Amino acid sequence: MELETIQDRYMSCLRSFVEHNSSQNPTRFHELLVRLPEVQSAAALLLESKMFYVPFLLNSAIQR
C-alpha cells in the first residue's frame, strides 16, 4: 500500500470525524489541516528527545 493511499484514508476518516463532531464549525477541518506542519514538527522533536520514553518507563514500573 502506498503512503499516499494511507494518508488519503486517514484524511477521509478525519474529515468524517470532524463533520460528525464539529458540524457547528464548518471550517474546523481546514483549521486542523493548517496545523499539521506544527504537529509533525512537534512529533519529530518528541521522537528525538530522550523524554519521549519517560511515560512508558513510569507506566511499566507501576504495572510491575
CSV table of N, CA and C in Angstrom, one decimal:
chain,number,residue,atom,x,y,z
A,1,MET,N,0.9,-1.2,0.0
A,1,MET,CA,0.0,0.0,0.0
A,1,MET,C,0.9,1.2,0.0
A,2,GLU,N,0.6,2.2,-0.8
A,2,GLU,CA,1.4,3.4,-0.9
A,2,GLU,C,1.1,4.4,0.2
A,3,LEU,N,2.1,5.2,0.5
A,3,LEU,CA,1.9,6.2,1.6
A,3,LEU,C,0.7,7.1,1.3
A,4,GLU,N,0.6,7.5,0.0
A,4,GLU,CA,-0.4,8.4,-0.4
A,4,GLU,C,-1.8,7.8,-0.1
A,5,THR,N,-1.9,6.5,-0.4
A,5,THR,CA,-3.2,5.8,-0.1
A,5,THR,C,-3.6,5.8,1.3
A,6,ILE,N,-2.6,5.6,2.2
A,6,ILE,CA,-2.8,5.6,3.6
A,6,ILE,C,-3.1,7.0,4.1
A,7,GLN,N,-2.4,8.0,3.6
A,7,GLN,CA,-2.7,9.4,4.0
A,7,GLN,C,-4.2,9.8,3.6
A,8,ASP,N,-4.6,9.4,2.4
A,8,ASP,CA,-5.9,9.7,1.9
A,8,ASP,C,-7.0,9.0,2.8
A,9,ARG,N,-6.7,7.8,3.3
A,9,ARG,CA,-7.6,7.1,4.1
A,9,ARG,C,-7.7,7.8,5.5
A,10,TYR,N,-6.6,8.2,6.0
A,10,TYR,CA,-6.6,9.0,7.3
A,10,TYR,C,-7.3,10.3,7.2
A,11,MET,N,-7.1,11.0,6.1
A,11,MET,CA,-7.7,12.3,5.8
A,11,MET,C,-9.3,12.1,5.7
A,12,SER,N,-9.7,11.1,5.1
A,12,SER,CA,-11.1,10.8,4.9
A,12,SER,C,-11.7,10.5,6.3
A,13,CYS,N,-11.0,9.7,7.1
A,13,CYS,CA,-11.5,9.4,8.5
A,13,CYS,C,-11.6,10.7,9.3
A,14,LEU,N,-10.5,11.5,9.2
A,14,LEU,CA,-10.5,12.8,10.0
A,14,LEU,C,-11.7,13.7,9.5
A,15,ARG,N,-11.9,13.8,8.2
A,15,ARG,CA,-13.0,14.6,7.7
A,15,ARG,C,-14.3,14.1,8.2
A,16,SER,N,-14.5,12.8,8.2
A,16,SER,CA,-15.8,12.3,8.7
A,16,SER,C,-16.0,12.6,10.2
A,17,PHE,N,-14.9,12.4,11.0
A,17,PHE,CA,-14.9,12.6,12.4
A,17,PHE,C,-15.3,14.1,12.7
A,18,VAL,N,-14.6,15.0,12.0
A,18,VAL,CA,-14.8,16.4,12.2
A,18,VAL,C,-16.2,16.8,11.8
A,19,GLU,N,-16.7,16.4,10.7
A,19,GLU,CA,-18.0,16.7,10.2
A,19,GLU,C,-19.1,16.2,11.2
A,20,HIS,N,-18.8,15.1,11.8
A,20,HIS,CA,-19.8,14.5,12.7
A,20,HIS,C,-19.7,15.2,14.1
A,21,ASN,N,-18.5,15.6,14.5
A,21,ASN,CA,-18.4,16.1,15.9
A,21,ASN,C,-18.3,17.6,15.9
A,22,SER,N,-18.0,18.3,14.8
A,22,SER,CA,-17.9,19.8,14.8
A,22,SER,C,-18.8,20.3,13.7
A,23,SER,N,-20.0,19.9,13.6
A,23,SER,CA,-20.9,20.3,12.5
A,23,SER,C,-21.2,21.8,12.6
A,24,GLN,N,-21.1,22.4,13.8
A,24,GLN,CA,-21.4,23.8,14.0
A,24,GLN,C,-20.2,24.7,13.6
A,25,ASN,N,-19.1,24.1,13.3
A,25,ASN,CA,-17.9,24.8,12.8
A,25,ASN,C,-17.4,24.3,11.5
A,26,PRO,N,-18.0,24.8,10.3
A,26,PRO,CA,-17.7,24.2,9.0
A,26,PRO,C,-16.2,24.4,8.6
A,27,THR,N,-15.5,25.3,9.2
A,27,THR,CA,-14.1,25.5,8.8
A,27,THR,C,-13.1,24.6,9.7
A,28,ARG,N,-13.6,23.8,10.6
A,28,ARG,CA,-12.7,23.1,11.5
A,28,ARG,C,-11.8,22.1,10.8
A,29,PHE,N,-12.2,21.4,9.8
A,29,PHE,CA,-11.3,20.5,9.1
A,29,PHE,C,-10.1,21.3,8.5
A,30,HIS,N,-10.4,22.4,7.9
A,30,HIS,CA,-9.3,23.2,7.3
A,30,HIS,C,-8.4,23.7,8.4
A,31,GLU,N,-8.9,24.2,9.5
A,31,GLU,CA,-8.1,24.6,10.6
A,31,GLU,C,-7.2,23.6,11.1
A,32,LEU,N,-7.6,22.3,11.1
A,32,LEU,CA,-6.8,21.2,11.5
A,32,LEU,C,-5.7,20.9,10.5
A,33,LEU,N,-6.0,21.0,9.2
A,33,LEU,CA,-5.0,20.7,8.2
A,33,LEU,C,-3.9,21.8,8.2
A,34,VAL,N,-4.3,23.0,8.5
A,34,VAL,CA,-3.3,24.1,8.6
A,34,VAL,C,-2.3,23.9,9.7
A,35,ARG,N,-2.8,23.2,10.7
A,35,ARG,CA,-1.9,22.9,11.9
A,35,ARG,C,-1.0,21.7,11.7
A,36,LEU,N,-1.2,20.9,10.7
A,36,LEU,CA,-0.5,19.6,10.5
A,36,LEU,C,1.1,19.8,10.5
A,37,PRO,N,1.6,20.8,9.8
A,37,PRO,CA,3.1,21.0,9.9
A,37,PRO,C,3.6,21.2,11.3
A,38,GLU,N,2.8,21.9,12.1
A,38,GLU,CA,3.2,22.2,13.5
A,38,GLU,C,3.2,20.8,14.3
A,39,VAL,N,2.2,20.0,14.1
A,39,VAL,CA,2.1,18.8,14.8
A,39,VAL,C,3.2,17.8,14.3
A,40,GLN,N,3.5,17.8,13.0
A,40,GLN,CA,4.6,17.0,12.5
A,40,GLN,C,6.0,17.4,13.1
A,41,SER,N,6.2,18.7,13.2
A,41,SER,CA,7.4,19.2,13.8
A,41,SER,C,7.5,18.9,15.3
A,42,ALA,N,6.4,19.0,16.0
A,42,ALA,CA,6.4,18.7,17.4
A,42,ALA,C,6.7,17.2,17.6
A,43,ALA,N,6.1,16.4,16.8
A,43,ALA,CA,6.2,14.9,16.9
A,43,ALA,C,7.7,14.5,16.6
A,44,ALA,N,8.3,15.2,15.6
A,44,ALA,CA,9.7,14.9,15.3
A,44,ALA,C,10.6,15.2,16.5
A,45,LEU,N,10.3,16.4,17.1
A,45,LEU,CA,11.1,16.8,18.3
A,45,LEU,C,10.9,15.8,19.4
A,46,LEU,N,9.7,15.4,19.6
A,46,LEU,CA,9.4,14.4,20.7
A,46,LEU,C,10.1,13.1,20.5
A,47,LEU,N,10.1,12.6,19.3
A,47,LEU,CA,10.8,11.3,19.0
A,47,LEU,C,12.3,11.4,19.1
A,48,GLU,N,12.9,12.6,18.9
A,48,GLU,CA,14.3,12.8,19.0
A,48,GLU,C,14.7,12.9,20.5
A,49,SER,N,13.7,13.3,21.3
A,49,SER,CA,14.0,13.6,22.7
A,49,SER,C,14.1,12.3,23.5
A,50,LYS,N,14.9,12.3,24.5
A,50,LYS,CA,15.0,11.1,25.4
A,50,LYS,C,13.8,11.1,26.3
A,51,MET,N,13.1,12.3,26.5
A,51,MET,CA,12.0,12.3,27.4
A,51,MET,C,10.8,11.6,26.8
A,52,PHE,N,10.8,11.2,25.6
A,52,PHE,CA,9.7,10.5,24.9
A,52,PHE,C,9.5,9.2,25.7
A,53,TYR,N,10.5,8.6,26.2
A,53,TYR,CA,10.4,7.2,26.8
A,53,TYR,C,10.0,7.3,28.2
A,54,VAL,N,10.1,8.4,28.9
A,54,VAL,CA,9.8,8.5,30.3
A,54,VAL,C,8.4,8.0,30.7
A,55,PRO,N,7.3,8.5,30.0
A,55,PRO,CA,6.0,7.9,30.4
A,55,PRO,C,5.9,6.4,30.3
A,56,PHE,N,6.5,5.9,29.3
A,56,PHE,CA,6.4,4.4,29.1
A,56,PHE,C,7.2,3.7,30.2
A,57,LEU,N,8.3,4.3,30.6
A,57,LEU,CA,9.1,3.7,31.7
A,57,LEU,C,8.3,3.8,33.0
A,58,LEU,N,7.7,4.9,33.3
A,58,LEU,CA,7.0,5.1,34.5
A,58,LEU,C,5.8,4.2,34.5
A,59,ASN,N,5.1,4.0,33.4
A,59,ASN,CA,3.9,3.2,33.3
A,59,ASN,C,4.3,1.7,33.6
A,60,SER,N,5.4,1.3,33.0
A,60,SER,CA,5.8,-0.1,33.1
A,60,SER,C,6.2,-0.4,34.6
A,61,ALA,N,6.8,0.6,35.3
A,61,ALA,CA,7.2,0.4,36.7
A,61,ALA,C,6.0,0.3,37.6
A,62,ILE,N,4.9,1.0,37.2
A,62,ILE,CA,3.7,1.0,38.0
A,62,ILE,C,3.0,-0.4,37.9
A,63,GLN,N,3.0,-1.0,36.7
A,63,GLN,CA,2.3,-2.2,36.4
A,63,GLN,C,3.0,-3.4,37.0
A,64,ARG,N,4.3,-3.3,37.5
A,64,ARG,CA,5.0,-4.4,38.0
A,64,ARG,C,4.6,-4.8,39.3
